[in-house]
XYZ file of C-alpha atoms in Angstrom:
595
model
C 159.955 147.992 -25.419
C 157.211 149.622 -27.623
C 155.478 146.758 -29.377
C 153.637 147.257 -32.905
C 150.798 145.842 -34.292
C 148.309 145.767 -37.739
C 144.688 146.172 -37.389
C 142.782 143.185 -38.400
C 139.885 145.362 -39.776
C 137.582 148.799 -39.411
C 135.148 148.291 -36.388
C 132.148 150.518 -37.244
C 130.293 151.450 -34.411
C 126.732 151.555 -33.084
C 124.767 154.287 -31.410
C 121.877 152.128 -31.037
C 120.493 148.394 -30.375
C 121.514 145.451 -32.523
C 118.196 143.864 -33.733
C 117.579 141.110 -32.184
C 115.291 138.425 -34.284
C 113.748 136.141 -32.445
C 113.100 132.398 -32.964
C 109.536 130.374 -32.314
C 110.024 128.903 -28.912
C 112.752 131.055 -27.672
C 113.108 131.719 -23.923
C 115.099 134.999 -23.078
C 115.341 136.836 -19.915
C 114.867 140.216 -21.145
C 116.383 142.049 -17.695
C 119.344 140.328 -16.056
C 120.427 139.894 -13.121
C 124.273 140.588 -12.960
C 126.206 140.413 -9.980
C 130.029 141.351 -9.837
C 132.841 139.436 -8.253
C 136.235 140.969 -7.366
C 139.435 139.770 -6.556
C 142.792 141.583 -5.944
C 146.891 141.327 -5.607
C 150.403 142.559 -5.820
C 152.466 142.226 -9.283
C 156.180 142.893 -8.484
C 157.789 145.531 -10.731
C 158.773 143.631 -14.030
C 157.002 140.510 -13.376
C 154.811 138.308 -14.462
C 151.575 136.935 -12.992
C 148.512 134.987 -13.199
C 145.054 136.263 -11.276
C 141.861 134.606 -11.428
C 138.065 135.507 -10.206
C 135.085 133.227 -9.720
C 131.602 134.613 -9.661
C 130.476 135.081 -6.201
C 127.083 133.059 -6.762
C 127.600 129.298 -7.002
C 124.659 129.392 -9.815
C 125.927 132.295 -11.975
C 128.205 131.780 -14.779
C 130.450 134.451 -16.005
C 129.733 136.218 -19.102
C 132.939 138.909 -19.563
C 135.730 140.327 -17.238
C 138.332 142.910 -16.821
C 141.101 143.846 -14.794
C 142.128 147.369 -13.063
C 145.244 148.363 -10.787
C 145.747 150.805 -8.194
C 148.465 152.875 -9.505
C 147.385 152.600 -13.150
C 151.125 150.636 -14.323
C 151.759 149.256 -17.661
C 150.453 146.207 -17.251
C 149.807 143.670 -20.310
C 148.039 140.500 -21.123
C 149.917 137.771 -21.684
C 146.882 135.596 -21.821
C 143.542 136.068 -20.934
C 140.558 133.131 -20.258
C 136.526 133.394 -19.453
C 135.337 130.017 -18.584
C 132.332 129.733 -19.343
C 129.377 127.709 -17.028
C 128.755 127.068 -13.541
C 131.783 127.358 -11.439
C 133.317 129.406 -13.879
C 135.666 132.524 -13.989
C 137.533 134.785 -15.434
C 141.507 134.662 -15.670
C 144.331 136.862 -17.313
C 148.061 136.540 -16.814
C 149.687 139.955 -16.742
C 153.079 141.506 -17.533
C 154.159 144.557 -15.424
C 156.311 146.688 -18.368
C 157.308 148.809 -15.752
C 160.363 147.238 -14.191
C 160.979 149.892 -11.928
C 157.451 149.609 -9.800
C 154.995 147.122 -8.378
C 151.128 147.457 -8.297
C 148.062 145.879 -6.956
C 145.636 144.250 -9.343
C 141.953 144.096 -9.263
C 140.210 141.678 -11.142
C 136.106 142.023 -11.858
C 133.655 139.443 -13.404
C 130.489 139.976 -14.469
C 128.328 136.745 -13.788
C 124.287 135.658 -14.730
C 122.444 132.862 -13.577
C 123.358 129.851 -15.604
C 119.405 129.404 -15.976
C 119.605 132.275 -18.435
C 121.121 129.581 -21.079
C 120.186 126.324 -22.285
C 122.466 123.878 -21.978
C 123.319 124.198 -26.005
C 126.772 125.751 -26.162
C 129.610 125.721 -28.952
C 133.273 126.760 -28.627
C 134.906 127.804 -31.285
C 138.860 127.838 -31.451
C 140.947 129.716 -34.356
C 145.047 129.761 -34.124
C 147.268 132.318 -36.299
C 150.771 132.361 -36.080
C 152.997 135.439 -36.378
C 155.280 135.739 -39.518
C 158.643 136.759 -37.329
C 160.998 139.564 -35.607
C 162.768 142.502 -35.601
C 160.396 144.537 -38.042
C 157.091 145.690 -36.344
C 154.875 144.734 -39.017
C 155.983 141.001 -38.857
C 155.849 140.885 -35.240
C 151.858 140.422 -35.358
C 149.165 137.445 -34.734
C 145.619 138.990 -35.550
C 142.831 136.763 -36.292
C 139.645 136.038 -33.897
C 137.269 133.281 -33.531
C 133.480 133.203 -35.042
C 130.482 131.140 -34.625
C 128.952 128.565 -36.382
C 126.087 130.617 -37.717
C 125.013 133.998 -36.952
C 122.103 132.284 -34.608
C 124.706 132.162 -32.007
C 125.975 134.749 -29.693
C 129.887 135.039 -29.170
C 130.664 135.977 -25.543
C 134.208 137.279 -24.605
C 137.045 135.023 -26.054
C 139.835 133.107 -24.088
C 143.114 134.371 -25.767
C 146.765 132.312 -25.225
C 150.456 132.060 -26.704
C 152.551 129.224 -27.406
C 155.617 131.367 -26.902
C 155.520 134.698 -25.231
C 153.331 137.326 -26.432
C 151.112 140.102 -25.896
C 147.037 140.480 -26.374
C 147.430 144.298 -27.397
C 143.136 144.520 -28.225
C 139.674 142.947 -28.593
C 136.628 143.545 -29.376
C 133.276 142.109 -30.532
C 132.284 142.626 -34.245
C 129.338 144.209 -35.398
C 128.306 140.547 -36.386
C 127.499 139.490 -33.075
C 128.700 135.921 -33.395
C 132.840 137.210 -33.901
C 135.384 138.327 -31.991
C 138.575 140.346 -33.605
C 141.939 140.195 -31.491
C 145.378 141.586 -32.408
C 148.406 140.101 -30.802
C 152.198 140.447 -30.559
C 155.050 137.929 -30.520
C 158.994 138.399 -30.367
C 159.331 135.280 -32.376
C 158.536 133.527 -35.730
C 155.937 131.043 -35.949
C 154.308 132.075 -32.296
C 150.759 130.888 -32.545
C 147.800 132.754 -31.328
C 144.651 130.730 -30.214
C 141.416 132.426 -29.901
C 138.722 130.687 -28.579
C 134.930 131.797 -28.019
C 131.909 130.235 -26.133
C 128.715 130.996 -28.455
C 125.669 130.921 -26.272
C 122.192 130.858 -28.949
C 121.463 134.590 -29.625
C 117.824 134.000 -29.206
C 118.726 134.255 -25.295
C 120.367 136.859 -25.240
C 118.723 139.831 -24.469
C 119.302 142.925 -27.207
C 122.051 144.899 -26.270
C 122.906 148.723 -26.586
C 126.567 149.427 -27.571
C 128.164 153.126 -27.394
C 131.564 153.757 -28.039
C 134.269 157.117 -27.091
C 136.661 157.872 -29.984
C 139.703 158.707 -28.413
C 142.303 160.819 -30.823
C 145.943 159.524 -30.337
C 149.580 160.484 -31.171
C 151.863 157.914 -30.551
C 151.577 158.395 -26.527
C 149.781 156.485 -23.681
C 146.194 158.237 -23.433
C 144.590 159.095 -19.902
C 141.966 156.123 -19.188
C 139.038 156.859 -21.105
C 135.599 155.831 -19.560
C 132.452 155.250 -21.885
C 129.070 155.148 -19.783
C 125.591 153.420 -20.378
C 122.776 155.334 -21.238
C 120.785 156.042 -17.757
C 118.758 153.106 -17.009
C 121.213 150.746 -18.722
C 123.534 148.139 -17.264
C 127.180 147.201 -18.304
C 128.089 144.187 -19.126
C 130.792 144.350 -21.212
C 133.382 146.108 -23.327
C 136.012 146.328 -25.512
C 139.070 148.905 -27.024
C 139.913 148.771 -30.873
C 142.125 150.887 -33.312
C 140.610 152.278 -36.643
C 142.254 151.801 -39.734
C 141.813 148.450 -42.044
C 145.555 147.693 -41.351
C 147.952 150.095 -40.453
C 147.450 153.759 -39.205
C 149.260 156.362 -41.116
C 151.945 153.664 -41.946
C 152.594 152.819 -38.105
C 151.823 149.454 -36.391
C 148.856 150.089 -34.314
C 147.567 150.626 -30.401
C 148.358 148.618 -27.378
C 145.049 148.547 -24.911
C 145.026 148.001 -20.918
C 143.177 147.972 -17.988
C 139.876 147.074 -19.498
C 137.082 146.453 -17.066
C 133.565 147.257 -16.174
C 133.002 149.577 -13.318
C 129.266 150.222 -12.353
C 127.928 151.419 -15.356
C 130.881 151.992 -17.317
C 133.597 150.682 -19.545
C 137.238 152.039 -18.804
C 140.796 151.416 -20.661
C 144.205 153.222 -21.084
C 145.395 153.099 -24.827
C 148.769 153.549 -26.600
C 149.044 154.144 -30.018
C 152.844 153.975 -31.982
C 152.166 156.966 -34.612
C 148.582 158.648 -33.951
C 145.599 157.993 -35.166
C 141.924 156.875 -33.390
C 140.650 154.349 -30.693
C 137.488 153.548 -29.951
C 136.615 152.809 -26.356
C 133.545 150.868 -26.683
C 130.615 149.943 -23.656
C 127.637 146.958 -24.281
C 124.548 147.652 -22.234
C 121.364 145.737 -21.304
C 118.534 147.316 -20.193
C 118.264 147.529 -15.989
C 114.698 147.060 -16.138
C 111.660 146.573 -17.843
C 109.275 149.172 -18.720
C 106.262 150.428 -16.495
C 102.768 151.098 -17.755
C 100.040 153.304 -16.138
C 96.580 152.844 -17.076
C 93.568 154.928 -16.137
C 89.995 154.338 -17.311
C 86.512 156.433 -16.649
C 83.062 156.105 -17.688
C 82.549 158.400 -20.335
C 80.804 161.083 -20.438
C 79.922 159.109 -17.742
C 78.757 155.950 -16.056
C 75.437 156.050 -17.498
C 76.349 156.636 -20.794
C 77.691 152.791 -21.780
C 81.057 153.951 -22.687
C 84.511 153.843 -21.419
C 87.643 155.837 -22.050
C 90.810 154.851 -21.150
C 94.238 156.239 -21.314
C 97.774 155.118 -20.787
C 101.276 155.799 -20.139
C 104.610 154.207 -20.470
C 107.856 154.710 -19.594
C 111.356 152.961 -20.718
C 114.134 153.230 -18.029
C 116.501 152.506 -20.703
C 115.156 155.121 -22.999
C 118.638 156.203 -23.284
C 118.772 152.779 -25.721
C 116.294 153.773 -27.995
C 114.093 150.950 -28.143
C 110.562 151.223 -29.664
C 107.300 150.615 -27.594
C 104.191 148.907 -29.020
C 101.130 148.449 -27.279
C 98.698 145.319 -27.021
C 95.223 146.135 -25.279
C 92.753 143.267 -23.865
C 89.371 144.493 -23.045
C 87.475 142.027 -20.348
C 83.928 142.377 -19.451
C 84.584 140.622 -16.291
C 80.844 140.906 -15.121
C 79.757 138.897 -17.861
C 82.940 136.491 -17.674
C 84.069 137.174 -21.491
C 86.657 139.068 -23.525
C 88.164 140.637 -26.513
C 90.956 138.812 -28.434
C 93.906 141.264 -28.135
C 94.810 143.571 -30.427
C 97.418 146.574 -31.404
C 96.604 149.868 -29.733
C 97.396 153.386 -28.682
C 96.324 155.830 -26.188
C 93.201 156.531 -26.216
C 90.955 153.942 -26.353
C 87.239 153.898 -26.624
C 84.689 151.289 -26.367
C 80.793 152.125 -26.878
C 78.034 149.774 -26.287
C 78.664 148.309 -23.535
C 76.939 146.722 -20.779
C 76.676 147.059 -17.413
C 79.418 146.128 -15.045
C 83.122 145.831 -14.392
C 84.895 146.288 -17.611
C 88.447 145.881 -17.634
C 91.383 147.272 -20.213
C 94.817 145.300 -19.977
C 97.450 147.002 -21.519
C 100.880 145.297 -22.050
C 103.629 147.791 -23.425
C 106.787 145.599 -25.382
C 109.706 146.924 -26.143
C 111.591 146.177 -29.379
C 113.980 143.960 -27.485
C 111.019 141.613 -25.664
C 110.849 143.328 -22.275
C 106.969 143.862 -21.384
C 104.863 145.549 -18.825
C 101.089 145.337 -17.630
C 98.815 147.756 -16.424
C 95.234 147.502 -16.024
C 91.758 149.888 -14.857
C 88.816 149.326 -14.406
C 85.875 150.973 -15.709
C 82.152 150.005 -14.160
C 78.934 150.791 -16.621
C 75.826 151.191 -15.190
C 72.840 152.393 -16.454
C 70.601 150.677 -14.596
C 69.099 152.764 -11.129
C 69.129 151.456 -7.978
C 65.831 149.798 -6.000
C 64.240 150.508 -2.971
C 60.503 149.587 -0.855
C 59.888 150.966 2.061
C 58.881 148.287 4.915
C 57.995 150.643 7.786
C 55.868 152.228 9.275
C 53.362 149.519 9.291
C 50.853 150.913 11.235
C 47.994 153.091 10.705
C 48.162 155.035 13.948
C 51.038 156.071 15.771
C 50.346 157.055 19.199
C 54.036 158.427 19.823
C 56.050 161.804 18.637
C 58.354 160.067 16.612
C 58.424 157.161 14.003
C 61.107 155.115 12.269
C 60.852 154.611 8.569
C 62.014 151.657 7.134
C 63.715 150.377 4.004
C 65.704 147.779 1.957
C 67.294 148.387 -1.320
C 69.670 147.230 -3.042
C 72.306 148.168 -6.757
C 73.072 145.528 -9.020
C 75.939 146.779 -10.727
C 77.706 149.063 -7.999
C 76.032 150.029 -4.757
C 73.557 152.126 -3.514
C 75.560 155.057 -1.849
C 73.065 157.277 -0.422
C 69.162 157.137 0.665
C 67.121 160.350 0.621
C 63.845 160.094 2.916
C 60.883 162.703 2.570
C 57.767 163.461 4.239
C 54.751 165.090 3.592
C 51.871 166.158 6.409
C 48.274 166.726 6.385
C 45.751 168.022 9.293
C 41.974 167.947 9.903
C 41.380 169.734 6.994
C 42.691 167.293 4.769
C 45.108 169.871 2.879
C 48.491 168.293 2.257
C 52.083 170.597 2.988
C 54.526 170.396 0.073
C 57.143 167.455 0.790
C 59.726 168.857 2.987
C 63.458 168.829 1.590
C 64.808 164.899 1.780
C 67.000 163.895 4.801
C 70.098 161.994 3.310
C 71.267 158.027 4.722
C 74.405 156.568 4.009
C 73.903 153.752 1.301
C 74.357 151.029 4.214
C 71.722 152.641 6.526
C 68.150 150.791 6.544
C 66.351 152.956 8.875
C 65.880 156.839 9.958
C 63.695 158.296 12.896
C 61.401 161.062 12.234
C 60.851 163.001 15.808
C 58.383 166.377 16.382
C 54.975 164.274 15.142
C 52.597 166.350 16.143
C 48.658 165.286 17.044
C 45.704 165.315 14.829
C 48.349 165.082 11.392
C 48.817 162.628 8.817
C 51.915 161.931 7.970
C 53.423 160.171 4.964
C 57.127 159.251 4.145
C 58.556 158.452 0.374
C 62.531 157.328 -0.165
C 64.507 157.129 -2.788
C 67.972 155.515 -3.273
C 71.085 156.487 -5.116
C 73.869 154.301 -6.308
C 77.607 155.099 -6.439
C 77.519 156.086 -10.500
C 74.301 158.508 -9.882
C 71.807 156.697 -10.701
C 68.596 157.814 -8.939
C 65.477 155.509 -8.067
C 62.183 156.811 -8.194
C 60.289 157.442 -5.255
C 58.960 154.809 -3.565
C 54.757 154.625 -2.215
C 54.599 156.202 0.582
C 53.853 154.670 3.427
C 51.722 156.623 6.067
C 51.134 156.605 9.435
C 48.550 159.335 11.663
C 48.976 160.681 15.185
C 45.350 160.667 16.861
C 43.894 163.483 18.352
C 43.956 163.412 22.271
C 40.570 163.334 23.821
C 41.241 167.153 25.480
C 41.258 168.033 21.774
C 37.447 167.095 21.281
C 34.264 168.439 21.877
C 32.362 167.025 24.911
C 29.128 166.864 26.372
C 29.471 167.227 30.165
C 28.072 163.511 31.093
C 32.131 162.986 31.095
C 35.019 162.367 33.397
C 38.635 164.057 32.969
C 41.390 161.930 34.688
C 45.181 161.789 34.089
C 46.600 158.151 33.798
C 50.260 158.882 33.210
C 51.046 155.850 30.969
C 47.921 156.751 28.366
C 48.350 158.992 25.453
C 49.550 162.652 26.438
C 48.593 161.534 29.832
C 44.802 161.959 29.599
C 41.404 159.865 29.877
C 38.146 160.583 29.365
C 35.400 158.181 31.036
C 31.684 158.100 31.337
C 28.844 155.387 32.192
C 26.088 157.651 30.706
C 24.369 156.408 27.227
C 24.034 159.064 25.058
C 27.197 161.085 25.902
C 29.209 162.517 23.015
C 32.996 163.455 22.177
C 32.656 165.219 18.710
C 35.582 166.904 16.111
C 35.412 168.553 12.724
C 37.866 167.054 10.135
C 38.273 165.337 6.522
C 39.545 162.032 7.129
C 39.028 159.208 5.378
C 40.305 156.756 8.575
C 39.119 156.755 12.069
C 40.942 154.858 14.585
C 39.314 155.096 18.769
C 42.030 154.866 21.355
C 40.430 152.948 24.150
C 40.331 151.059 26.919
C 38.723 147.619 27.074
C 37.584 145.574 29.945
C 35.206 142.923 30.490
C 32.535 145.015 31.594
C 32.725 148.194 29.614
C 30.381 149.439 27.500
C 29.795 149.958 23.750
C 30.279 153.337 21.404
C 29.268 154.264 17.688
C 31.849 156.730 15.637
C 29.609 158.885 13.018
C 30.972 161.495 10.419
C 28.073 163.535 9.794
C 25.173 161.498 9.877
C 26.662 158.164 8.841
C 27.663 155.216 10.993
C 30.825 154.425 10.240
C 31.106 151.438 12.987
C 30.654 150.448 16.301
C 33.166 149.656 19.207
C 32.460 146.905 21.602
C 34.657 147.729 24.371
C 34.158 144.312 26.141
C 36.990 142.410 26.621
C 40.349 141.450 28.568
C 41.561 144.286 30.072
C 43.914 146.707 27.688
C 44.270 150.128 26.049
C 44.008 149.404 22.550
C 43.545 151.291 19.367
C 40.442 150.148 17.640
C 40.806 150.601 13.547
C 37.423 151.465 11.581
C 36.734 150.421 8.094
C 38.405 152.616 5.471
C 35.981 154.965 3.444
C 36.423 157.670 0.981
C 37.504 160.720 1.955
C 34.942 162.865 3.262
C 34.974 166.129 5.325
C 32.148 166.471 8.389
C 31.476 166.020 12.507
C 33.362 162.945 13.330
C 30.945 161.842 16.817
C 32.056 158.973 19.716
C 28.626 158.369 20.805
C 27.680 156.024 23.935
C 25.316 153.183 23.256
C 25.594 151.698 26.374
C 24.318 152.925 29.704
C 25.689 151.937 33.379
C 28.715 150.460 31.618
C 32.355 152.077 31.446
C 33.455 153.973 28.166
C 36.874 155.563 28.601
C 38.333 157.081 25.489
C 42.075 158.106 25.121
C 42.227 159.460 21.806
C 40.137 159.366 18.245
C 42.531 159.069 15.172
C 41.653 160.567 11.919
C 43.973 159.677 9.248
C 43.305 161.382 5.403
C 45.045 158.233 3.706
């Protein structure tokens, strides 16, 4: 039997997000979490059945649900219930039309944690009663059920019969707190309830809805399926007629075999005499947005400036929501911050000081869902420090020395040390400073090898810190290698030997007052290598004809280097002279040291 009906009223369709207003306070989960439960069975050719789903999470409740069969029969709702809460589940009672063929149902709900909602609910029941038989047009029940006040949301309604009939279509009105349905009965006076659970519409997220307009003429139409955009969930939809009442004259469309399937919305649709259906799909967003943030000094890290850039990205672009941008800017060195304000890519700050300075960027969406993304920018202007704390000594009696240092960034960190030296022989005249060796920023210490005898050596170092910042040179610190006594001048009152552990392996000794060991140089430092015991002798050192000091060599027994008071520079005959006679003078080396 072909079964008319009247359209209750035009559906007008959106292409885009309803606007969802928002109330002080409100609590909404912008990105749900739906899970899908399933259940199937066999309908006997011309039967009647009920079938019923629970959600497959004990916490979810179920928000809308459809039905789907294996070999696609003509299978129509007799009743259909959502029950709304935890423990809840979706329920329709379905006549197989075709008497001739059985089928196997499969029902789907679409569930959300019940911690989505408050606990404020309202149901809201209308009834309608069809005006009698036998002529199409009478045979109707169309009506729906509404919400208090458009603050609440209306989710998919629970339709029933007194008497036999059929729910022939559904759907949600562009008021989102209605629901139109359009119903058949055989009967006079059947009554149609329609009852709705209205959940407050400040949590529920905002919703995309698309529709497919399907052309008819009077035949059943192949299933039509109406997709989310990419990046969009379904989690609902719906099949209505066009028309205010009646299509071309004729009594309207019958709709089955509406469900959600991944990210779809399917149906099969008959109309009695032509016209248009609209196949319509609601869709949240599958996730929120991401942000990416990237910050530099600029021009760079000495400069006191920052630039940052961002980008975002919607996955549910396809929905055409809006992006805004709110930026925070920390100085998280000096423990403050901005107050947060609207902004767009680029953003510049000047005058700022040095240390970590951080840009938080949230990106909202029209419909509430937000994303953070944050960089880091570090200012400094400030160079790094360094002192040299080695080499200590004067003389050096060795081919190699270690120079020391300690330095330190206070912003970043000192990345890199350079080291340089500098050489000078008798003649006082000073080599250019040699190209610096480079230390990593954590060394403290590099070894200088090849020191050759009878040159003055100085070191300078200079640190660098991981923004470029260069210190300046530090004081050099010097230190000489003697001259060995086979390098001097001698008068021939004196002694070679060759004690391995001395300096180059050499000694010379004599007993004899009056003996010399004599050099030409400019120094401005002499230092006598020497041994001491308790009965040895006594020198004087000279440079030209001024005493510059005299060495007792008396003492415990002991090589030791014996430092003479500093002088200015002068250039002349550095002489060891022997003041003491029958006593033992033995001389290693004579340091001369221009610094």
């Amino acid at each position: 039997m072909r079964r008319g009906i009247q359209v209750l009223a035009a559906l007008v369709l959106l292409a885009a997000p309803l606007s969802w207003p928002r109330v002080a306070g409100a609590t909404v989960q912008h990105v749900w979490s739906v899970v899908t439960g399933t259940a199937s069975g066999p309908i006997d050719a011309g039967a009647s059945k009920t079938f019923q789903v629970a959600c497959p999470v004990g916490e979810y409740t179920p928000i809308s649900g459809g039905y789907s069969s294996q070999n696609g029969l003509d299978l129509r709702r007799a009743s259909e219930r959502l029950e709304f809460g935890k423990g809840g589940y979706y329920e329709v009672r379905l006549d197989n039309n075709d008497t001739g063929a059985s089928d196997v149902v499969t029902l789907t709900v679409l569930c959300v944690p019940t911690s989505y909602f408050s606990t404020s609910t309202k149901v809201s029941t209308s009834s309608y009663s069809g005006s009698g038989a036998g002529n199409p047009p009478d045979q109707r029940n169309f009506g729906g059920a509404t919400c208090p006040t458009d603050s609440w949301f209306a989710l998919q309604p629970t339709v029933s019969f007194d008497s036999p009939g059929t729910l022939l279509a559904a759907g949600r009105t562009n008021e989102h707190s209605a629901w139109h349905v359009e119903g058949w009965n055989e009967t006079a006076g059947v009554k149609m309830t329609v009852t709705v659970t209205c959940v407050p519409f400040a949590e529920v997220p905002a919703f995309y809805s698309t529709a497919h307009t399907d052309s008819l003429d009077g035949r059943w139409a192949t299933p039509v399926t109406v997709s989310c955009p990419s990046g969009m969930t379904a989690i609902g939809g719906s099949t209505m007629q066009d028309g205010i009442f009646t299509i071309d004259g004729a009594w309207g469309a019958i709709s089955i075999l509406g469900h959600v399937s991944g990210n779809s919305y399917s149906a099969t649709t008959e109309t009695l005499a032509g016209g248009k259906v609209y196949t319509r799909v609601e869709c949240l967003p599958a996730a929120n947005p991401t942000v990416s943030v990237a910050g530099q000094p600029w021009p760079d890290s000495r400069s006191g400036a920052a630039h940052w850039t961002w980008s975002a990205t919607d996955p549910a672009s396809g929905g055409f929501y809006k992006m805004a941008y709110t930026c925070t800017v920390e100085h998280v060195t000096q423990g403050t911050s901005e107050a947060p304000f609207s902004c767009t890519s680029p953003y510049d700050a000047t005058g700022l000081p040095d240390g970590v300075h951080r840009l938080t960027v949230k990106v909202t969406t029209d419909d509430g869902r937000e994303a953070t993304g944050t960089s880091d920018v570090v200012v400094d202007t400030t160079s790094p420090t360094v002192a040299l704390t080695a080499p200590t000594k004067r003389f050096t009696l060795g081919s190699s020395v270690t120079v020391r240092w300690s330095g330190s960034d206070a912003t970043t960190a000192v990345a890199s040390y350079r080291t340089r030296f500098r050489s000078a022989g008798r003649n006082g005249a000073w080599s250019t400073w040699g190209t610096p060796v480079t230390s990593a920023g954590t060394a403290t210490a590099r070894t200088f090898t090849g020191l050759r005898r009878g040159r003055t050596y100085c070191f300078a170092t200079q640190a660098v810190d991981a923004r470029g910042n260069v210190s300046a040179w530090t004081v050099p610190r010097c230190t000489a290698v003697p001259w060995d006594d086979r390098d001097l001048s001698w008068s021939s009152g004196w002694t070679r030997t060759q004690p391995s552990s001395w300096f180059r392996g050499t000694a010379s000794s004599t007993r004899t007052r009056g003996q010399n060991l004599v050099i030409d140089a400019t120094t401005r430092r002499i230092a006598l290598v020497a041994q001491r015991c308790p009965t040895c002798g006594k020198v004087e050192v000279r440079l030209g004809a001024t005493r510059i000091g005299v060495v007792d060599l008396s003492g415990p027994l002991a090589r030791r280097v014996f430092n003479l008071p500093a002088f200015s520079t002068r250039t002349g005959t550095v002489t060891v002279r022997v003041l003491s006679d029958g006593k033992l003078v033995k001389v290693d080396a004579l340091g001369l040291s221009v610094t």
